[in-house]
XYZ file of C-alpha atoms in Angstrom:
530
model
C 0.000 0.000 0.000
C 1.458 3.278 -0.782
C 0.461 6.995 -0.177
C 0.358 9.607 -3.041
C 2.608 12.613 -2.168
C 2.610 14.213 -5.426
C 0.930 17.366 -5.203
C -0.590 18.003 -8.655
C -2.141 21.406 -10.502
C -5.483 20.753 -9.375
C -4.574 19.795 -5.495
C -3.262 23.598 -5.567
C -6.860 24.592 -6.075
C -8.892 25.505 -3.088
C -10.190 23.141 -0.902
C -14.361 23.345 -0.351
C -15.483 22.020 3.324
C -18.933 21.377 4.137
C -20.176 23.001 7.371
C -22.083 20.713 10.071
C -25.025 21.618 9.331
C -24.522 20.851 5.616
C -23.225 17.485 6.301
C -26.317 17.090 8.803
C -28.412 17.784 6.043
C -26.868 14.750 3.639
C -27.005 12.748 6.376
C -30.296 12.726 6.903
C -31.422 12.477 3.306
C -29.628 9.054 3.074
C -31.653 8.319 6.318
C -34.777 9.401 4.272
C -33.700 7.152 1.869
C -33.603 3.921 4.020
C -37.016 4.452 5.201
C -38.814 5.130 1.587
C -37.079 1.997 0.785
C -36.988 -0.023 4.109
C -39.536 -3.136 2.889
C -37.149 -3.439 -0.432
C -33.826 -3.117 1.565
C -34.954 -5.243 4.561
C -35.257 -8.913 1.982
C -32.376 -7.577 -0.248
C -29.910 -7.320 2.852
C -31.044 -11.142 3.752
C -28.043 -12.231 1.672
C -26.986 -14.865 4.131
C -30.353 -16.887 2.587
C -28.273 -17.000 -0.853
C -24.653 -18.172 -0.362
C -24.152 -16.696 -4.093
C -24.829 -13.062 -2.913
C -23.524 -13.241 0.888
C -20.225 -11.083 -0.793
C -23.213 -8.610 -0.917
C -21.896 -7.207 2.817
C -18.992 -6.641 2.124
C -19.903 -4.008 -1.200
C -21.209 -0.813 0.517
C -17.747 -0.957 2.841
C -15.762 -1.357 -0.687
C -17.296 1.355 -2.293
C -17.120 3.633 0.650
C -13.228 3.377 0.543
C -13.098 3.601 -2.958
C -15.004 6.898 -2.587
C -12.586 7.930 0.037
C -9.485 7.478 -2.144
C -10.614 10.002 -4.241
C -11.460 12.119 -1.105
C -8.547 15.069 -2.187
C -10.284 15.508 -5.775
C -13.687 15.896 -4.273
C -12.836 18.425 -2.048
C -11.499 20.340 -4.837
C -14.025 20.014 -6.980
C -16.847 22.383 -7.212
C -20.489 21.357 -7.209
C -21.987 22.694 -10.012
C -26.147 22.995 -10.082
C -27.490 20.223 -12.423
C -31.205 19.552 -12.532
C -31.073 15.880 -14.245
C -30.220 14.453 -10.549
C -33.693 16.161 -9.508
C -35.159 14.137 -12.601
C -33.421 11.466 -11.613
C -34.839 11.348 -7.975
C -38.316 11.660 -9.356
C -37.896 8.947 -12.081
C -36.275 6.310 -9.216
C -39.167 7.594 -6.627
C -41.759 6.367 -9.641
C -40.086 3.304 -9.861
C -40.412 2.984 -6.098
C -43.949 3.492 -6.471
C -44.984 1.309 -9.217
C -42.528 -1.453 -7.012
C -44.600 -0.921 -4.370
C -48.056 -0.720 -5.412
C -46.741 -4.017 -7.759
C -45.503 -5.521 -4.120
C -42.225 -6.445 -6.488
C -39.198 -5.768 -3.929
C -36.333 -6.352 -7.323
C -38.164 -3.040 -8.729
C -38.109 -1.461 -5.350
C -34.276 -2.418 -4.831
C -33.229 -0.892 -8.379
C -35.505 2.189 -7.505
C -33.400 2.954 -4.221
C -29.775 2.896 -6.571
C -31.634 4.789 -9.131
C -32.605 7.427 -6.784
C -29.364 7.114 -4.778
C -27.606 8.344 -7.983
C -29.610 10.929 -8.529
C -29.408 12.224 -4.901
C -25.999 12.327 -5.629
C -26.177 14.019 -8.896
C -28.199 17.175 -7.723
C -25.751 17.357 -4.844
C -22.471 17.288 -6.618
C -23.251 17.960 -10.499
C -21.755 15.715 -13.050
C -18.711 16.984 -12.192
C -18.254 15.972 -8.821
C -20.580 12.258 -9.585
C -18.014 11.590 -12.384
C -15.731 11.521 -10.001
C -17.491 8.523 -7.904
C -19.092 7.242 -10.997
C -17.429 3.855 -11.146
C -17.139 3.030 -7.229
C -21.331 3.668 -7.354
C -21.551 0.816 -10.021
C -20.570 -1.493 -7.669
C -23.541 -1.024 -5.598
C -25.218 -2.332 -8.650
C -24.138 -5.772 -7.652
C -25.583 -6.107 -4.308
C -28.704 -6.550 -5.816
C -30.280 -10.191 -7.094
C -31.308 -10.783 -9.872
C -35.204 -11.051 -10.795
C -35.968 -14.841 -10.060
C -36.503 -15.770 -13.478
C -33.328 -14.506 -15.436
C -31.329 -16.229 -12.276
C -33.303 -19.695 -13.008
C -32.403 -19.389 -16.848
C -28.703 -18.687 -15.855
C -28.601 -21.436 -14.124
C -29.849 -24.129 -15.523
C -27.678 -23.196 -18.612
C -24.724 -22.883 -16.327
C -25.609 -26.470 -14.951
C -25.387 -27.757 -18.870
C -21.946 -26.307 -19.483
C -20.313 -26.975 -16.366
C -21.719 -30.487 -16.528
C -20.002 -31.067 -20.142
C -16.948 -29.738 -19.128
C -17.177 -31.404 -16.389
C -17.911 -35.007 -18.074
C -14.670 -34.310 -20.570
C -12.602 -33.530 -17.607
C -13.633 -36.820 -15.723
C -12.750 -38.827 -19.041
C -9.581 -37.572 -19.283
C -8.509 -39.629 -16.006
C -10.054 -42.444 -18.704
C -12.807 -43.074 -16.362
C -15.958 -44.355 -18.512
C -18.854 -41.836 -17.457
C -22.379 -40.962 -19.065
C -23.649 -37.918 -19.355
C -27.813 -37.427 -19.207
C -28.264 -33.862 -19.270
C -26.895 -32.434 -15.696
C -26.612 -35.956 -14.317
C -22.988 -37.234 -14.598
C -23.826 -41.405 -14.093
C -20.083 -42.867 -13.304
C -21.938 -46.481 -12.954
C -22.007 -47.160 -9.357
C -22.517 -43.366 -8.193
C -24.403 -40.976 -9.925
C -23.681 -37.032 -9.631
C -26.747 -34.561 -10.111
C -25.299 -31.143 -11.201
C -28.049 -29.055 -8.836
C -28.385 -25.372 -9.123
C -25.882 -24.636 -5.936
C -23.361 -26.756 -8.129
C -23.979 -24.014 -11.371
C -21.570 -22.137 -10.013
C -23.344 -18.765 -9.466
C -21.834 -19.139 -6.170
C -18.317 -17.894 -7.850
C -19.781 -16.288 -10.828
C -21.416 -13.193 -9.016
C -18.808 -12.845 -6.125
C -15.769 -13.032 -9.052
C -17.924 -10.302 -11.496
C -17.837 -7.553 -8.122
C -14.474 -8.736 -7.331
C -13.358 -8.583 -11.229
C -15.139 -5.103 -11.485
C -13.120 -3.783 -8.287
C -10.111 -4.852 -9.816
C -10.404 -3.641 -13.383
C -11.457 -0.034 -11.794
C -8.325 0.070 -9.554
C -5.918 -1.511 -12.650
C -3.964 1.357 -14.366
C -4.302 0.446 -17.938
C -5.536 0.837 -20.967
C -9.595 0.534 -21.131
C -9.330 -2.623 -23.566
C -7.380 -4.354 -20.522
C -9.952 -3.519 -18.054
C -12.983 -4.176 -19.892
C -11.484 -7.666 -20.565
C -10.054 -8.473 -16.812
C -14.011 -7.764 -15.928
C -15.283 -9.694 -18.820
C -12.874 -12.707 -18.361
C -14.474 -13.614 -14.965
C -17.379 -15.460 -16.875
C -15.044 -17.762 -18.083
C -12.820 -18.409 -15.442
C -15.739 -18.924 -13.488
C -17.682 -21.914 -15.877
C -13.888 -23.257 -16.558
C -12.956 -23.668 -12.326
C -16.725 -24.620 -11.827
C -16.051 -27.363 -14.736
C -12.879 -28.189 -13.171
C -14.036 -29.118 -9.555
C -17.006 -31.063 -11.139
C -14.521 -32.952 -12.925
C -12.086 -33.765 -9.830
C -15.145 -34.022 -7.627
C -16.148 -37.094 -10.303
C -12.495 -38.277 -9.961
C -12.509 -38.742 -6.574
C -16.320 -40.181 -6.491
C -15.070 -43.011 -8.662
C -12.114 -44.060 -6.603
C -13.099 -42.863 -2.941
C -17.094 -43.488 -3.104
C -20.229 -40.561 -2.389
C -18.347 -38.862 0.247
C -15.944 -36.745 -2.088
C -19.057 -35.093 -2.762
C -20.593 -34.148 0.835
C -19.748 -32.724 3.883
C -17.051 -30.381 4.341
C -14.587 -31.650 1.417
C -17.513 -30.433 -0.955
C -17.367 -27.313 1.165
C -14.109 -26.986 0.898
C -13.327 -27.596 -2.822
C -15.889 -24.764 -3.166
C -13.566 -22.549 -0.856
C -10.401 -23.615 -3.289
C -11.909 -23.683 -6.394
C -13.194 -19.275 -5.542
C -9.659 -18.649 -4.162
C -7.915 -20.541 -7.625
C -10.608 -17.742 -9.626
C -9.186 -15.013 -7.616
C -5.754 -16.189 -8.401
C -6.258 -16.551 -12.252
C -7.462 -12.860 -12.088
C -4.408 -11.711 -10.369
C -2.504 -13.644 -12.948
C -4.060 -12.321 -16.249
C -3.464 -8.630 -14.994
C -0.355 -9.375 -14.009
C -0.175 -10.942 -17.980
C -1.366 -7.618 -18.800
C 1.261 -5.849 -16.996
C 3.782 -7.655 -19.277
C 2.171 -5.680 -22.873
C 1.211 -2.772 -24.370
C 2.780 0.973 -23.720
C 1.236 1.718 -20.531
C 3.588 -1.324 -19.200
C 4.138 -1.013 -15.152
C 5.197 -3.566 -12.654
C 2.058 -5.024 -11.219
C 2.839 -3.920 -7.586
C 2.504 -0.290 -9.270
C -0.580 -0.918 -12.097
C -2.599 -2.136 -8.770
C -1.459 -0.329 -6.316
C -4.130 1.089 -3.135
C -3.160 3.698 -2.706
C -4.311 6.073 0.466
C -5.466 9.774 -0.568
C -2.781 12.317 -0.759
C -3.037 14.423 2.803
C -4.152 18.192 2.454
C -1.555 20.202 2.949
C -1.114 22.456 5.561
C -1.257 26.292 3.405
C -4.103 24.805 1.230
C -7.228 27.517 1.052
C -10.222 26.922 2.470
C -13.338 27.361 1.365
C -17.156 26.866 2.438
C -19.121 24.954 0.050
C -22.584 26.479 -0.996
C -25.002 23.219 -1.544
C -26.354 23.330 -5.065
C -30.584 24.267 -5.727
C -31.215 20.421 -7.172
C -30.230 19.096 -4.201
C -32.515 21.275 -1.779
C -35.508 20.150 -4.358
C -34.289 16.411 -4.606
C -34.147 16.844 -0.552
C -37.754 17.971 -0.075
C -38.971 15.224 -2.738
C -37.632 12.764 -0.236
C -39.157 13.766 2.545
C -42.279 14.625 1.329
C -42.347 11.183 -0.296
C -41.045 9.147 3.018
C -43.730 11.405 4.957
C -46.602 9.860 2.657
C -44.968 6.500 3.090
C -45.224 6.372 6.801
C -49.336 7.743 6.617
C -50.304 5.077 3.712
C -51.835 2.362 5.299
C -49.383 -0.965 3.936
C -50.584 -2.633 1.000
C -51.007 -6.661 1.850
C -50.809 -8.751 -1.212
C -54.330 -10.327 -1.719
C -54.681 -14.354 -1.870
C -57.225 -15.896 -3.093
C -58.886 -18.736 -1.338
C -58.771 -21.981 -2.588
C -58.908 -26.064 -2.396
C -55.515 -27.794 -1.542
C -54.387 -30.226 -3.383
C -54.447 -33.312 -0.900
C -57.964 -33.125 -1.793
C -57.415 -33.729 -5.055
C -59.199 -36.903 -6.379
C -57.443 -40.090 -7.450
C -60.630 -40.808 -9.960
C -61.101 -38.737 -12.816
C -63.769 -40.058 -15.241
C -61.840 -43.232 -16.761
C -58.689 -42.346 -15.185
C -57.431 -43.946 -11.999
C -54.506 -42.090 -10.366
C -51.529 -42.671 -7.817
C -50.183 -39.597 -5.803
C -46.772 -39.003 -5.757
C -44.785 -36.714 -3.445
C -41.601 -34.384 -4.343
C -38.581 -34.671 -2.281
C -38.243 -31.742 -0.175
C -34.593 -31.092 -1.941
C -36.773 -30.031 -4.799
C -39.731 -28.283 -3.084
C -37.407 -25.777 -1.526
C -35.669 -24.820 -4.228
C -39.008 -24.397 -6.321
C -39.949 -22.602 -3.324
C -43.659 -23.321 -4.128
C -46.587 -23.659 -1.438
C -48.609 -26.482 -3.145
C -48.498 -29.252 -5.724
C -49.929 -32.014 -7.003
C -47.688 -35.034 -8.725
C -49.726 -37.667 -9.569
C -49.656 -40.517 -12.143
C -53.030 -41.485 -13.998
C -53.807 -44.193 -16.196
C -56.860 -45.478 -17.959
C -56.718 -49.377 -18.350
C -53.911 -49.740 -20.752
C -51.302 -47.700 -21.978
C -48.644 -45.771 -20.701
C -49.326 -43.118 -17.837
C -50.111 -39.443 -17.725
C -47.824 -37.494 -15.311
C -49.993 -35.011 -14.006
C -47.745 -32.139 -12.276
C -49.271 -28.776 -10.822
C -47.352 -26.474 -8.848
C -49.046 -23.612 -7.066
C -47.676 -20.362 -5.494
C -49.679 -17.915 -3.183
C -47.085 -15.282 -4.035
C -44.403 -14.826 -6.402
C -43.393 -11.330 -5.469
C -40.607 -12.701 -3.588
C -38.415 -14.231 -6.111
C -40.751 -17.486 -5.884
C -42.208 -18.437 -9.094
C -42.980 -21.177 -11.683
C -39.676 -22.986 -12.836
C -40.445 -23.720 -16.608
C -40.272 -26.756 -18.354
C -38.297 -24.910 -21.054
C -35.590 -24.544 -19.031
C -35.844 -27.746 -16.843
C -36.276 -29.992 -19.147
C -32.658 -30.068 -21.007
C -31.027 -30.075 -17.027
C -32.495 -34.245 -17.326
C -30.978 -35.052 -20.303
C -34.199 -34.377 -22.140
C -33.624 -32.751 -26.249
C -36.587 -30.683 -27.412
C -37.393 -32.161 -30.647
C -40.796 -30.311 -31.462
C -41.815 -27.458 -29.948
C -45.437 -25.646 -30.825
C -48.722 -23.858 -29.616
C -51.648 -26.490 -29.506
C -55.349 -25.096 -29.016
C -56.872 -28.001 -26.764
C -60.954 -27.965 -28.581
C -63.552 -28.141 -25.738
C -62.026 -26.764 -23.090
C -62.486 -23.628 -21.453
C -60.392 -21.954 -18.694
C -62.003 -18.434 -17.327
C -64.121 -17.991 -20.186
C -60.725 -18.696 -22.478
C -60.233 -21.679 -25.274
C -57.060 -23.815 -23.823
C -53.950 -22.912 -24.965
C -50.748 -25.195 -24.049
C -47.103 -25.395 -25.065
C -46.904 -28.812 -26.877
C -43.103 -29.904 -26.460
C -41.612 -33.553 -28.369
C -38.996 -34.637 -25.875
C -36.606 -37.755 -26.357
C -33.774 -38.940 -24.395
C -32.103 -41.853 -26.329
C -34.623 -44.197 -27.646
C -37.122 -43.252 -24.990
C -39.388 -40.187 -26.649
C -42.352 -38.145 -24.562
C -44.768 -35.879 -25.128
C -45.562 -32.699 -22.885
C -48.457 -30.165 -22.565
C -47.599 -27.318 -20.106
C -49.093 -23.893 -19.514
C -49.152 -21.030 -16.824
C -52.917 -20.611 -15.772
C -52.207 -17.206 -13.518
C -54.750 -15.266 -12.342
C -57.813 -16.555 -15.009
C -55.567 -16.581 -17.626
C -53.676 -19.192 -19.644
C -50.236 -18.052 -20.957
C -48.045 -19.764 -22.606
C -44.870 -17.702 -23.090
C -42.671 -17.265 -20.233
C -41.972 -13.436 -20.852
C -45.843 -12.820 -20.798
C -45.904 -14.425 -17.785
C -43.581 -12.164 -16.043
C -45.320 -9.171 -17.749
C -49.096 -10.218 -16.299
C -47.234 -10.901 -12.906
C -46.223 -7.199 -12.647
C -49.931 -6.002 -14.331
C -51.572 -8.117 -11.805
C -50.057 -7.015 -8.786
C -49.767 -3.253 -9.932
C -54.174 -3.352 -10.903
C -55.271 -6.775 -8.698
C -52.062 -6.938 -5.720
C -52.266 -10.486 -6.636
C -49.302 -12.630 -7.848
C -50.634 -16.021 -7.649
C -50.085 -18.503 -10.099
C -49.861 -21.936 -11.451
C -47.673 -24.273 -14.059
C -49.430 -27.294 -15.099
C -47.671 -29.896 -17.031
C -48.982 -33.165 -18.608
C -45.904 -35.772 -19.819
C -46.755 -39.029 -21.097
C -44.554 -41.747 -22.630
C -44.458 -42.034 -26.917
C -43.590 -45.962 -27.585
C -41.563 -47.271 -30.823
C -42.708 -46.534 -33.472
C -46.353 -45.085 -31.560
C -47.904 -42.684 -33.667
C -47.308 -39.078 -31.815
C -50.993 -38.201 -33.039
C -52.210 -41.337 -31.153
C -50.614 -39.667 -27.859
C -51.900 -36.030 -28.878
C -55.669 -37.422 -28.251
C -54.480 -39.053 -24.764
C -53.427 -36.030 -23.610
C -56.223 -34.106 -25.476
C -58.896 -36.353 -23.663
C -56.882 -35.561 -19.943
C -57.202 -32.097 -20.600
C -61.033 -31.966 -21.270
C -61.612 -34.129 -18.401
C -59.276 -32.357 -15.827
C -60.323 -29.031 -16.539
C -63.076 -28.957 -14.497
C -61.488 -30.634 -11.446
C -58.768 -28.168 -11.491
C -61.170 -24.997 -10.912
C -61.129 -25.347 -7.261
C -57.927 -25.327 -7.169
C -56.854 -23.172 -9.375
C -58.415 -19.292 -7.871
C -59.261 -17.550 -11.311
């Protein structure tokens, strides 16, 4: 660590010092702040709930020394008026509002940055903000992301790592079989689950990569890729301790893969990402004609002290920020005298009252394991397997959520499917004649799966709210409607798989799962709360 004593041009410049009453005044707008925003901040801050985000602690501290080191050209910088941060304010208060009237805490937690920036802004002008520009960004990562871009990351993250992971394991020339995210080594088998995607590295090594490539003295090319490489090195280490974890499965037995050694490889396998970063800049380093020693391209360095002759002056706070200011309190004043604004749930049948006879059909409950219910996070389902008497069975599946405002919602077959080993081979809307849902004709996702030899066919759609949806993004686009005009966010997947025999005509299956449809539909109202 080294300390700056080179006094520059602009460190001659006067040096602006906020009175007490000033910094009294900032002080309590960031307290404003934190109560406009409490209900988002209070589930963001529960990182420790999501080992993938728990480096989310450690962020505000980061950024507040970063904004410290450049502590002697703030002081010298004057704060120039600039009305965008009051627009600012007022577009991340909207946001706040539509988050809460939506009872969506993601768009409540990107409201309070939004805002935070333009606090700042009106306060320092762009000036003074440029200065902390970059530092600010890293708040950015604090924040999770909305439930169903993190579910799609994963489960493709799950695919690669798995592969890699598979090629890895055969290069010890170990015989292993890969069926989507399920690594079968013969006598063990190894499931690839979403806290092996490794998230858990990616997000922590993106903030920590982003730190880095701020504090690197190079050129912008070299930063932009140190930050970019972490995606990489992340699936290629992830890949890597699949791989060993496999190798030492097949010779050692299950217990490579529990307890603390799983732990622990994760601890080694974050600490070798962190190392490979530190490497490529130090690569970096080596090139190019703003080569330095690493020591000195990364160097923290401590704020240059004022000196002792330096002129002082009182800082006038700009207009904005006295407008910005009274938009906050006004706004957290209304806040506290709203009444709060409870999510409505409908009431409805549960499904261990579901019956086993349906018509023709005769049906056999099944039960999840509770590995998979809590990380669907849902508060009901039925699994259930029905058969008429011959022919292959219709897995019935119905998962139900009271809420999905939390980051709880429908996982979709879409993007589960491939994580078994399962290859969409037909994909297609299907109208489903005679059957009505809300007043609506029955619309389903008809999906051709096949896995081998073995080929199924699947109807799924997403009856939320009285309607049936079939694309995923209009899903999430109801979701926020609903709870904006309705402050409901129920919802429900329903999926209907049944097995395709050799050389079975698909059309033959089509009117199996046709006839299931017509007569489950009225069974499911119920349960199902239009």
């Amino acid at each position: 660590m080294t300390i700056n004593m080179k006094i520059t041009e602009s460190q001659k410049s006067p040096i602006r010092k906020m009175q007490t009453w000033q910094l009294v005044l900032g002080f309590t707008s960031m307290l404003l702040l934190g109560v406009i925003f409490y209900d988002g901040l209070e589930l963001m801050v529960k990182w420790w709930e999501r080992e993938e985000y728990s480096h989310g602690y450690m962020l505000p501290f980061v950024v507040i020394y970063l904004i410290w080191q450049k502590r002697p050209q703030l002081i010298r910088t004057p704060f120039r008026v600039n009305w965008y941060g009051v627009v600012i304010v007022v577009m991340g208060l909207f946001i706040y509002l539509v988050g809460e009237l939506s009872t969506l805490y993601t768009i409540i937690q990107y409201g309070f940055l939004i805002t935070l920036a333009g606090l700042a802004l009106s306060l320092m002008g762009w000036s003074g903000f440029n200065v902390i520009l970059a530092p600010f960004l890293v708040l950015f990562f604090m924040v999770p992301l909305p439930n169903f871009l993190y579910n799609n990351l994963s489960a493709a993250l799950q695919l690669i790592s798995s592969q890699i992971g598979v090629d890895i394991i055969r290069l010890f020339g170990i015989s292993v079989f890969l069926e989507g995210n399920v690594i079968d080594l013969g006598d063990f088998k190894l499931q690839v689950v979403e806290a092996c995607s490794g998230l858990r590295y990616l997000f922590p090594l993106t903030a920590l990569g982003f730190i880095a490539a701020y504090l690197y003295k190079a050129a912008f090319w070299k930063k932009s890729v140190i930050f970019l490489s972490t995606i990489p090195i992340t699936v290629l280490m992830n890949s890597f301790r699949i791989g060993v974890i496999g190798v030492l499965v097949e010779h050692w037995g299950q217990s490579m893969a529990e307890g603390f050694l799983h732990d622990f490889e994760g601890w080694f396998v974050f600490m070798a990402c962190a190392a490979l970063l530190v490497f490529e800049m130090w690569l970096f380093s080596l090139v190019g004609k703003d080569r330095l020693p690493l020591r000195e391209a990364f160097a923290l360095e401590l704020p240059a002290p004022v000196p002792m002759d330096a002129q002082v002056k009182q800082r006038s706070l700009p207009t904005p920020f006295y407008a910005a200011f009274t938009l906050l309190l006004m706004v957290a004043v209304a806040s506290q005298m709203l009444p709060e604004r409870e999510e409505l749930v409908p009431q409805r049948l549960t499904f261990d009252a579901f019956p086993t006879k349906i018509g023709d059909w005769q049906g056999s409950m099944g039960q999840l394991e509770p590995i998979y219910i809590d990380a669907l996070k849902l508060d009901d389902h039925l699994l259930a397997d029905y058969r008429k008497s011959e022919g292959a069975p219709v897995n019935f599946y119905v998962a139900y959520y009271d809420s999905q405002r939390k980051g709880a919602s429908a996982h979709s077959p879409k993007s589960c499917l491939p994580g078994g080993g399962w290859k969409m081979t037909g994909f297609e809307q299907r109208m489903i004649e005679g059957v009505r849902v809300a007043g609506q004709p029955l619309q389903v996702n008809r999906v051709v799966i096949q896995l081998g030899d073995v080929k199924q066919l699947v109807y799924y759609w997403f009856q939320q709210r009285g309607r049936v949806i079939t694309s995923e993004y209009m899903v999430k686009w109801y979701l926020f409607w609903d709870s904006l005009t309705r402050n409901r966010t129920d919802g429900t997947l329903v999926r209907l798989t049944t097995m395709v025999a050799p050389g079975q005509d698909v059309a033959e299956v089509d009117l199996k799962l046709v006839g299931f449809a017509q007569d489950i539909s009225d069974e499911l109202k119920p349960y199902i709360p239009n």
